[in-house]
Structures are given as structure tokens and as C-alpha cells.
């Protein structure tokens, strides 16, 4: 037994001593990671290089170096097979046949491009660098294949800050291609506010319209492959930070991710207070029978159907109409709202009352009103009988009566302004203030088309014209 | 003269006139390549004639009044890849049939295959890495059969497969316990390599001969008796040096022989190592240990306990396309390693340690009957490492998109060629690049580990090294009873049972400088942009992974296999015959441990249980013409359960199985002549075997679907037939010659069906398409191998053998997708492109020379004063491929991906394995 045991242990020792070769390919030294800029000085600025392009692709045969900071990467998927970078002078795109480029060339990395051997061309007006000329084209270039990237692109330090250039839409021009630009006070057009950034289902790219408050617009183009493609776009107004690009005559922007879209403020023309819109009809329905406070946090939006310049109503009043109805609004003093303007009026502080049976919204402040634009109202064509039947529903709205005969005359202002109008279905008072500019005008001789606002004065039902053109 | 001249011209002119006025009508139908739905508004143009048509809502189009001639026909449409083909118009009505078009991914193409790593299980060819010098032929060496002995010795290096059979057709046993893996019936030699000294007593049967310890498989069987009691008293220590898979081997073995009180002990240990094996980037690091003890109890019983294990680490290689071999300037280019801080680091490391314990009992009941029983337990882990990456560029240096042949511009192709051919680092893995990217990858994970508000920030690894692990426990039992009646009839009957439970999972091995990795399914992430479908384990979504953590997939395979068999051998004066029968029962199922986001209803929990009952019969007759000549014939028929590996379509993600799970039917006959004289040994055999209704699944990465894809072939019918011839004779005194020929054809004899499914969805990409595979070669490796050798055995205890061999009929493994109607749709039969797609490449035949020699030096003869028994030093030297033929492709395979867009079979070109150049093995053994 002993001899066997000793023989076995001798055997094991023999094997161990002869066989120890250490750990083969087991422990590896970790490579150091480089974070600093290499000692390279660029020979040209990006603008210098772009200036060399004059319509046909250029091949760089001399040793030239440009340097810039990467301003967009493909991390979100909105960019594809391209590196865009900029220096102080300009920006440029480099076509690369590779994916997940953000791993090596993230936004903020300084890179140096050794131009010798590369070519510069364009794609529908957008200047880009590539690895070779595209055969059959005088302007297009092929992307640089992934294995060759280290031959042409030297990686520098990371997290370099990029300051976007702040410009207006009108200032955009071709020299800003592939630079990081910021537009302030812009929003998506009203039609685009219900959309998503792109079509994530079919993975198709979508062009959205970004506009400022003076109706100038540009395209925001988003890829269906972006990870934010299915996100809904914000409907506010604010700043857009993105890469400026061109496609033929189109001016377009490309965002890196949705952080570039900061549309958090109110849209063009909307009032300071957010407020929820309510229909004028709903506001009228809130009247309780005695003075009623208008709901706070609400606003109405409608078109001005009264004409202060013709003076057929007191200067503190304005009549507003929306799709659901109309209302007379009374301010503390005169206002400057014009016929046809679309306005938004926050209701906070207002009171609904009846003035000689005409409902009014009082205690309003003209300075709170926001003018949105111009949006004229088409008058409702009706018979006098219909108007009399709907006098409450149609109060403070615009109507048009055909074949109306005004009696007795001779002027609109006669009989203290109370003329009678009849179209064969019934009659109604046509009231004109003495101060109205057309008060001394003659009433029409025969039947005419009269346009005016439906109103009441105690028990009298009446129509009030706005100006002389309301008689046809 | 003039008349015939004029007549000739008249005829010619009229012919031309006819030709000019003859026109054709071409019709066809445009469909989507994968859904087969018709595509409208496709513009079909004949160029340069300018005749065109637009397909209607049914995809139909018709080109009218097309003058005869040769054109290019071009199909283009919105969102479709433009396809151009040649067309020869020479008949009045041409029906093009269905033309498949694929969706254009265009300039906003999906980016997945870069971002998601490819699964390489089948592209590598399972088990086909250049490992070990004892490969499949190990089972057959040391056989007395003149064909088998030479075939294994000389043909093994060329990866010759006896009879063309795949490696799942041989049963290998140790002490009566089968060593074949239950899930695919293959044998992993790494589990006991380095223990050659203990595995010398092998009982081999080849083909359909009867074995004494098991029913056997269609290719043969072997049982090694490694019990301590069988080893005679000896001590051996050896050292070997080689340039094959390992450089150094040290081995020591001791056996006590039978001691007093009936004990016997054996012990063996070895180490095989290489910092660099033959192929660059590969390494070998393998220990082996063996302990055996036996006790004789009385006269009738012997009990033995045998334990062995081979803890191994090995760096592997991967085959490449010929373009890369040419660029690298060597046929031994290996893409899976790279330099890290000046040292070679291999990304594909194989690790294995599966210790085996066998308890055996031999019971000599009486002089004519014995009962052998063995019980075994094996456990352990085997893993294969590889790179995994997330949203990062594909790290494989031979990635097809980066190859010069894939560049549109020839100038850029030339630049890549120059870079790869001049810089070794450029064509190997860039480890420093992975560390750099991981270091710069700051990321934040919200709701990490499924905990609301748990935000983790740090360096998120984009590249990691992962290990795909199989951890298994196996229990086996085998007993067989043998009785001889009247010295003429030998009856054997046995019962066996195996149970295996294997856990399949993967884990992070190295974060490569990062702080964490995240457990997400990238395949699903690209298809479904939400944060539920991409989870591998819904129980802990967004799991943060550190080194050693299990992730990705986690499931168990449970296997039961039980069998009973019986055999009767009758030895008469002139005739021997035998008959055996067996019945096997197999049951298996999958149990998923994690509920995945992709298949929430089908991933966790137990799959259906599959059970199979497989009968088998075998019989044979040997007619002894006289003591030296006999002829024999054997036949067998059996059914075999499909392997669990082929039945589950995507075991990593779900329990879904192939639609039709059926037994394979195997039948074969063999017959031959044997001559056995002292001077000449000769064996000539013919064989014919059929495998019907087989099932096979291969897996690969498909970038059009951003997913791992499973290709399952069913109804596979194969036939192998051929002949084997071996002769060895002593010519004069010690000189002799041998000659061996193995020739056969292993082919598909009918058309299987193929179904392709994606890991991403339950969608069926190709539904039961017919594979036009008839007569294509199914056998891998050379199907025709010849060797002629001369040898000399000197009475002075040395010998030398020299062999010259020729290997031919080597066909690459064919991809079934290339032989479907879809793959060649619209192409003209017999056109160059059609042929390029369907032809199975044949590799050229090769010539190899080997020399093997040895000398046995009896130390006592030299040192006359030595005491205590004979002591020897044996030297052996073998040099294979003496002429350094480095152009020998022993095997190859077509990549499973096929370029449906341009139908260019060279886009995913064939990959090849090259045989080593000149390689040697020198061994010195001291024994006593």
C-alpha cells in the first residue's frame, strides 16, 4: 500500500513539475484608454475646403488636414452612415459605410480628417466627403468603408462643448450647411401638431413644417428608423437646435434627438395665460339670471364682427362670434380691435350681465385680448321670421337678410335710428346710432340685402349694421 | 457552284428576314420574395429595346411584340430592389413564371447585423474545429481490421468519414457506459483526451458486425475496458512534442496489476499544452486525471471504481472565405483572435470539465455465463466563449461588408486589400478598440433590475465576452448477461437506462473595461421599439449584468432513454450467424426558466413531452470457406428518435417545435470477403445504407430579418453506398506493403422540405418549401480515399512506414435554400447564374505523404546490471503531410445565408477548412 501510494504521488509530482506552463491566455493586461487630443494642427478650415467645390467632385491629392467637433451622431437612428462635424468656419458631412458610429465618433468628439485620398462632392446641394467618386456621376461620392476609417479620421478628445449659432429663418443660408443652428421662437405648423416625428410603422421619413410667428417656415426631416419616430411632436413654441441641411432648394433641419426640440412655451399669438378654450354658446349658457362671474381659467376665441370705425356701437364694446354663437364684450375703455380680427379673450374677472336684455360680458380688459390673425365670418343668410324665432340663439351673431325693405327712412338715423325692415316673412327693427358714420345715409329705395348683428333692446328685436357696406 | 452559292444566300436572307419579323410575347408575375403576394405597379422593362409593361394588381405583366434577341429584363418599383436579368427571346410565347422581388432597404437600410452579433453555431460547423490529434478516427484505431486500422491512421487527418456517415452513428463506451451525448449522439473526445494509456483495451466492431456489449449503431461500436484490474503491472512516463494542436504532452501512468487480496490500482495524469497550436491564435491547456481501483471478491466477482476527468481550455479557430485566406497570404488565417497589449487573445475559448465516475461489477456466474453491470454518474460544465455586442459595429475582422469584394468602388476595394494584406492587426480582432468604446460609453439605465426609480449610471459595455454554457448531470445504468451454450451459441441480453438533465444558459465572462452590460434581446429591440418585448427575463427587466452573471437564455433539457436488447450468435463449423434485436424508448422535453418578452406564453415552463419507441433488428451470416477465407453479409434495420437539438426550433426563446416530429428510419446491408493468412491480410466490403425521414435544424443570423433564423429540413432521405478495400502483406523478411481504398457516395435521394422561422416572431419565412436536393452530396469530407504504403519491421526493434495517399470526391456541404424554386425564380435553367447557384462545389483532390517510425530500446540490453524487470524507452516519430501540401481543403460549407437580392452566390461565399501543412509528433516513453 505504502509503495503504491508513494508511487502514485511521485507520478503526480512528476506530471505537475513537467507540465506547469502557467496560465495560457488567461490573464490579460487591460489596454490604456486615450482621452487627449493628438498633436496635429489642421492646415485648412472647413470653409476653405468647401470653397474648393465648384460643381464637380474634387479629389484631394495633397496632404491637408481639417479638424472639427462632431455635432451629430447616429445614436438615435435619425442619422445614418454619416458623420457631421463643424469648426468655427463651417460644417461638413462625411459619408461612412458603417453603423453605430456614435461609439467611436460621438457628439462632442474632436476629430481630425486627413483629406489626402478622400473626395468631396455633393448630394443635391449638400457638400459631403467620401472615399471615392461614384461611378457615373460627376457630383456624388461613395462612403468611406469602415475598415479604412482609421486611415483618414484621427480621434481626439471627447465632450468638447458645441455652441449652436442662433439665427432666424430668414438668415439661413448655404454657408451654414451641417452646422449646429438654433432657431428661437418657432413651432410646428398647426397641421403638424397632431403628428408623430416620423412614420415608425412603415419606417418612412417624414418632413414636418417648423414656422416662426411671421409665417416663415423650414422643414424638419425625421427618419422612420429614429428611436423617437413614434413620439408625438410638442405643440408649443420655443427653440429648435438642429443640424442645418439642404436638399435641392429645400431648407431642412435634422435633430439629434428630441432634446433638441424645446417647444414648451405658448404658440404664436396665444395669450399669456394658458386657459382652456370654451365655446361662446357654452359661456352664454352659464348665465344664471343675474350677474354671473365668468369662469376663471377659460377663454373664448372668435372673430370681431363689429366695426368700431363706423361707430355703430359704443367704443368700449366689441361683438365676438365663433362657430357656436356670439357675445357682446364690454371693456373698461375704448379698444382697438378691428372688424374681421380673430381674437382670444381670457374670461378671468369678467361678469355676464344683461343690459336691456342684451347679454354682455363686462369688466373685461382690452389689454388681455390677443389678436391671432384675421378670420372673417360669413354671415348667416336668414329670413326675418327665422331671426325673430331664434333671437336668443342668434344674439350677437352676424346675419344677412335678402330682399329687405327699410321703412320709413329717409335716412338710417331717422326716427331716432329705429327703422323697420321687412323681407316678406316678418319685420324687425334696424337700429342705427346717431353717432354712426352712415346714420345720414339714405335707406335703400327698394328691396336690398342687409347684413347686420342680431341684438335686443329690452323687448325690441333689432339688427344693427356695422358700416355702409352692409347694404347691398 | 454559283447556283448553290446563291441558294445559300437566299436561304440565309430569308432566315434573317424570318428572324427579324418574329416577335414574342413575354408574360410573368411579380411576387414578394418572402410572402409570395403579388406586387402591383412594378415596371418591367426590356433593355435596351425600351419595351415595357406595368404589373397589375395581381402582379401580372405582359410584354408584347418583342423581337427575338437577347435583352436585359429589369424589374423596378417603389420600395423594391431593382432586379436585372438576362433573357433570351427566341420563342413566340415566353412564360417567366413568378419573379420574386424583395423590399428595398435602400439608403435607410436597417442596421441590425452590425449591431447584433451573429450566432455562429452552424457556420462553424458543429465540432469542426481543428482540435486534437485524436479526432473521430480515435474510435477506430487499434483495430485488427486491415481496412479500419489504416483508414483511421492515415485517413483521419483528411477528416475522412468512414462510409461518409456523420459522427452520430458510432457508439463509444467506456466500461460499458456509453459516452455519446444524448442530445445529438456525438462523442466529445475532449472528455477523455490525454488518457490514452488507460484506454488501450478496446473492443471494436465496425459496421454491422455483432458486438458483445451493446446492440451498436449503424457505423460501429467500441467498448474500452479501463478498469484497474484489466491493466497489467506497469509504470510509464512519456513526453511528446508536436506542432499540431498541442506542443507538449507529459503523461505518467501507473498500474499495480493484481495485488494480494485481489486489489488493483491504476492512476494516470497528463498535461497537454501549447501557447500556440498549429493555427495562429489557437492554444491548448488541458490536464487529465484518472484513478481506478478494483477488488476481486472471491472467484466470481470483481468490482471496480473508475474516475476520470479532463479539465480543458482550448482556443479555437474558425473557417474563413477563400478571399480572406488569399488576403492573409495563408490558408491558416484565423479570424477569431487579436492582439491585446502585445499578447494573442482568442475570443473563442472552449472550456470543459466533466468528471465521470463509473462503478462496475463483473460477475462470473459460471464457466459459461457472465453478468456485467455498470453504473455511472457524470457532471460538469462545457462552455464556448464568444464576443457579444450591443448597438456597436460588428467586430468580426472578416465581416462580409468590409471585404474588398463587397465594395462598389474598385479603388476603395484596393485600399482595403492593401490594408488587410499588409497589417496583421487589421485583419484580426481589435481588442483595444473594444476597451476604448466601452470606456467612452457612459449610459443611464432607468428602472434597472425592474425596480421603479432605480437609475444606474456608468460605463455600459458595448462589447463583452460571453460564455455559452451547458451544465449537465447524467446518470447511466447498463447491464448485460452473456451465456455460451455448448461452445456454439452465445446469447447476450441487456438492459440500459440513461438520464440527463442539462442546463443551457449564457453568462458574462469579461466586461472589457465597462461597468455593466444589460440583459436585453437585441433581435427583438430592433423589430419592436418598446421596453417589454426586448426583455429576456420579464421577472427582472433591464437587468444589470456583471461578470459571472447568467443572462440571455436559461432552459433545461431533460432526457430519458431506456433500452433492452438481445442477441444470439451461433458458431458452426462452416457458418457463423447472429441475430439481434433491440427496443429503445426515448422521452425528452424542454423547460424554460425565464419568461421572455417576445414569447410570453411559450417561453417559460415545460414544453410538450416527446416520446419515441424505436425498434431495431440486425443479423448476419459469415460463411467460412476455410480457415483463411470467408465471406460475410450483414443487414440491419432500425428507427431512431430525432435529436432534441433538431426538434426545438428556437430553444433560446421558446418551446415551439418542428411541425412534424417523426422517427428516422435507417436500413443497411454490407457484405464482403476476408482473407487472413500470415503473409497477407485482405478485406473487401460493399455497403449500402439508407436514412429516411430525417430531421435537421441549422441556425444562422439573417440581416434582412434582423434576427437569428432557424432552418429545419424534414423528410430527409439519404443513401450511402460504396466499397472498402484493404490489403496488407509481408513481402520479404520485414518488408511489407499495404493498400487501402475507401470509396463511396453519400447523397440525398429525394427532395426534403425546408421551413425557415425567425427568432423574432412566430412568422414562417419559408413554409415547407421543396428542396431540389436529389443526388446532391450529403457526405462531408473526401468520399474517395486511397493509400498505398510500404513498411519495414526490423528484428532490431525498429520500424518505419511510409504512406502515399490521395483524397478526392470532396464536396462542400450544400445549403438547402439555394436549391428551392424561390432561389432560382425567373432564371433560365442552365444559365450561368442558375448553375452558379445550384451547383455544389467540388474541391480538388489532394496528395499527401506520411511517414511513421519508431524504435524500442530495451535498457537492460545496454545497462546489463539493471535489476527488476525489463525497462524500455520507446521513441516514435510521425510526420504527416511530408510534402507540406498547404492547399488541401478537407471540407467546406456553403454559408446558410443567401443573397436573394442579386442572387449572387459569392456574396456569402463558401468557407473552407484547410489541412495542416507538414506536422510532426515525437514521443518518448519510458516504461517498465
Tab-separated table of N, CA, C and O in Angstrom, chain A residues 341-385:
chain	number	residue	atom	x	y	z
A	341	UNK	N	-60.934	90.621	-37.208
A	341	UNK	CA	-59.795	90.035	-36.495
A	341	UNK	C	-60.228	88.840	-35.665
A	341	UNK	O	-61.299	88.858	-35.058
A	342	UNK	N	-59.358	87.839	-35.647
A	342	UNK	CA	-59.635	86.710	-34.768
A	342	UNK	C	-58.918	86.999	-33.460
A	342	UNK	O	-57.712	87.313	-33.471
A	343	UNK	N	-59.654	86.911	-32.358
A	343	UNK	CA	-59.071	87.264	-31.078
A	343	UNK	C	-59.328	86.174	-30.043
A	343	UNK	O	-60.239	85.356	-30.193
A	344	UNK	N	-58.488	86.232	-29.011
A	344	UNK	CA	-58.673	85.312	-27.893
A	344	UNK	C	-58.841	86.177	-26.652
A	344	UNK	O	-58.002	87.064	-26.419
A	345	UNK	N	-59.911	85.912	-25.897
A	345	UNK	CA	-60.181	86.768	-24.734
A	345	UNK	C	-60.269	85.894	-23.493
A	345	UNK	O	-61.171	85.040	-23.389
A	346	UNK	N	-59.296	86.022	-22.577
A	346	UNK	CA	-59.407	85.254	-21.328
A	346	UNK	C	-60.558	85.813	-20.490
A	346	UNK	O	-60.762	87.027	-20.427
A	347	UNK	N	-61.310	84.919	-19.860
A	347	UNK	CA	-62.562	85.317	-19.205
A	347	UNK	C	-62.386	85.714	-17.746
A	347	UNK	O	-63.333	86.173	-17.118
A	348	UNK	N	-61.144	85.504	-17.241
A	348	UNK	CA	-60.952	85.773	-15.814
A	348	UNK	C	-61.371	87.205	-15.440
A	348	UNK	O	-60.979	88.158	-16.110
A	349	UNK	N	-62.150	87.348	-14.425
A	349	UNK	CA	-62.568	88.673	-13.941
A	349	UNK	C	-63.813	89.219	-14.610
A	349	UNK	O	-64.388	90.218	-14.172
A	350	UNK	N	-64.276	88.531	-15.635
A	350	UNK	CA	-65.432	89.072	-16.354
A	350	UNK	C	-66.744	88.697	-15.687
A	350	UNK	O	-66.818	87.782	-14.874
A	351	UNK	N	-67.792	89.424	-16.056
A	351	UNK	CA	-69.113	89.175	-15.484
A	351	UNK	C	-70.132	89.140	-16.606
A	351	UNK	O	-70.121	90.007	-17.497
A	352	UNK	N	-71.004	88.161	-16.563
A	352	UNK	CA	-72.101	88.089	-17.540
A	352	UNK	C	-73.299	88.845	-16.959
A	352	UNK	O	-73.757	88.540	-15.857
A	353	UNK	N	-73.769	89.843	-17.720
A	353	UNK	CA	-74.966	90.578	-17.249
A	353	UNK	C	-75.883	90.814	-18.431
A	353	UNK	O	-75.508	90.590	-19.581
A	354	UNK	N	-77.043	91.299	-18.137
A	354	UNK	CA	-77.951	91.720	-19.207
A	354	UNK	C	-78.016	93.230	-19.199
A	354	UNK	O	-78.188	93.847	-18.152
A	355	UNK	N	-77.830	93.812	-20.342
A	355	UNK	CA	-78.024	95.251	-20.472
A	355	UNK	C	-79.209	95.435	-21.402
A	355	UNK	O	-79.107	95.126	-22.592
A	356	UNK	N	-80.278	95.886	-20.869
A	356	UNK	CA	-81.520	95.997	-21.656
A	356	UNK	C	-81.784	94.699	-22.391
A	356	UNK	O	-82.068	94.679	-23.578
A	357	UNK	N	-81.678	93.630	-21.640
A	357	UNK	CA	-81.928	92.283	-22.147
A	357	UNK	C	-80.878	91.764	-23.124
A	357	UNK	O	-81.006	90.645	-23.610
A	358	UNK	N	-79.850	92.560	-23.423
A	358	UNK	CA	-78.778	92.067	-24.281
A	358	UNK	C	-77.670	91.531	-23.374
A	358	UNK	O	-77.209	92.237	-22.484
A	359	UNK	N	-77.272	90.292	-23.609
A	359	UNK	CA	-76.227	89.743	-22.749
A	359	UNK	C	-74.889	90.366	-23.088
A	359	UNK	O	-74.540	90.507	-24.264
A	360	UNK	N	-74.170	90.726	-22.037
A	360	UNK	CA	-72.861	91.312	-22.233
A	360	UNK	C	-71.865	90.656	-21.291
A	360	UNK	O	-72.237	90.241	-20.200
A	361	UNK	N	-70.647	90.644	-21.723
A	361	UNK	CA	-69.560	90.199	-20.850
A	361	UNK	C	-68.840	91.467	-20.429
A	361	UNK	O	-68.191	92.129	-21.245
A	362	UNK	N	-68.978	91.816	-19.144
A	362	UNK	CA	-68.450	93.091	-18.714
A	362	UNK	C	-67.222	92.927	-17.851
A	362	UNK	O	-66.827	91.798	-17.540
A	363	UNK	N	-66.667	94.081	-17.486
A	363	UNK	CA	-65.456	94.113	-16.637
A	363	UNK	C	-64.272	93.445	-17.325
A	363	UNK	O	-63.414	92.850	-16.673
A	364	UNK	N	-64.224	93.555	-18.625
A	364	UNK	CA	-63.106	92.934	-19.337
A	364	UNK	C	-62.042	93.965	-19.586
A	364	UNK	O	-62.308	95.174	-19.607
A	365	UNK	N	-60.831	93.493	-19.780
A	365	UNK	CA	-59.716	94.414	-20.009
A	365	UNK	C	-59.209	94.203	-21.431
A	365	UNK	O	-58.875	93.087	-21.822
A	366	UNK	N	-59.218	95.289	-22.169
A	366	UNK	CA	-58.824	95.175	-23.585
A	366	UNK	C	-57.369	94.734	-23.730
A	366	UNK	O	-56.985	94.106	-24.716
A	367	UNK	N	-56.524	95.037	-22.755
A	367	UNK	CA	-55.107	94.686	-22.897
A	367	UNK	C	-54.889	93.175	-22.777
A	367	UNK	O	-53.842	92.653	-23.164
A	368	UNK	N	-55.846	92.435	-22.271
A	368	UNK	CA	-55.687	90.976	-22.158
A	368	UNK	C	-56.021	90.249	-23.436
A	368	UNK	O	-55.835	89.043	-23.527
A	369	UNK	N	-56.566	90.993	-24.378
A	369	UNK	CA	-57.014	90.322	-25.603
A	369	UNK	C	-55.827	90.053	-26.509
A	369	UNK	O	-54.990	90.938	-26.717
A	370	UNK	N	-55.752	88.867	-27.070
A	370	UNK	CA	-54.676	88.532	-28.013
A	370	UNK	C	-55.256	88.435	-29.410
A	370	UNK	O	-56.266	87.771	-29.612
A	371	UNK	N	-54.616	89.170	-30.297
A	371	UNK	CA	-55.057	89.086	-31.691
A	371	UNK	C	-54.305	87.928	-32.351
A	371	UNK	O	-53.079	87.867	-32.324
A	372	UNK	N	-55.026	87.000	-32.921
A	372	UNK	CA	-54.382	85.838	-33.533
A	372	UNK	C	-54.145	86.029	-35.024
A	372	UNK	O	-53.217	85.494	-35.582
A	373	UNK	N	-55.024	86.785	-35.626
A	373	UNK	CA	-54.897	86.955	-37.062
A	373	UNK	C	-56.192	87.487	-37.602
A	373	UNK	O	-56.960	88.117	-36.882
A	374	UNK	N	-56.413	87.196	-38.838
A	374	UNK	CA	-57.621	87.688	-39.487
A	374	UNK	C	-58.441	86.491	-39.902
A	374	UNK	O	-57.911	85.548	-40.496
A	375	UNK	N	-59.675	86.466	-39.593
A	375	UNK	CA	-60.507	85.298	-39.890
A	375	UNK	C	-61.970	85.720	-40.039
A	375	UNK	O	-62.791	85.469	-39.157
A	376	UNK	N	-62.295	86.343	-41.121
A	376	UNK	CA	-63.658	86.913	-41.253
A	376	UNK	C	-64.740	85.857	-41.167
A	376	UNK	O	-64.529	84.696	-41.506
A	377	UNK	N	-65.879	86.292	-40.741
A	377	UNK	CA	-67.017	85.398	-40.556
A	377	UNK	C	-67.961	85.556	-41.735
A	377	UNK	O	-68.173	86.656	-42.224
A	378	UNK	N	-68.500	84.466	-42.173
A	378	UNK	CA	-69.517	84.545	-43.232
A	378	UNK	C	-70.878	84.729	-42.556
A	378	UNK	O	-71.243	83.924	-41.690
A	379	UNK	N	-71.591	85.723	-42.912
A	379	UNK	CA	-72.890	85.937	-42.252
A	379	UNK	C	-73.865	84.808	-42.580
A	379	UNK	O	-73.816	84.221	-43.651
A	380	UNK	N	-74.720	84.537	-41.634
A	380	UNK	CA	-75.741	83.524	-41.848
A	380	UNK	C	-76.867	84.154	-42.650
A	380	UNK	O	-77.420	85.167	-42.271
A	381	UNK	N	-77.201	83.537	-43.735
A	381	UNK	CA	-78.330	84.057	-44.535
A	381	UNK	C	-79.619	83.545	-43.906
A	381	UNK	O	-79.776	82.357	-43.702
A	382	UNK	N	-80.503	84.456	-43.552
A	382	UNK	CA	-81.745	84.037	-42.885
A	382	UNK	C	-82.889	84.985	-43.222
A	382	UNK	O	-82.672	86.103	-43.684
A	383	UNK	N	-84.092	84.504	-42.955
A	383	UNK	CA	-85.250	85.386	-43.122
A	383	UNK	C	-85.520	86.069	-41.788
A	383	UNK	O	-85.081	85.573	-40.732
A	384	UNK	N	-86.250	87.179	-41.860
A	384	UNK	CA	-86.547	87.912	-40.620
A	384	UNK	C	-87.368	87.041	-39.687
A	384	UNK	O	-87.192	87.072	-38.468
A	385	UNK	N	-88.233	86.240	-40.253
A	385	UNK	CA	-89.006	85.356	-39.377
A	385	UNK	C	-88.076	84.403	-38.626
A	385	UNK	O	-88.230	84.192	-37.435
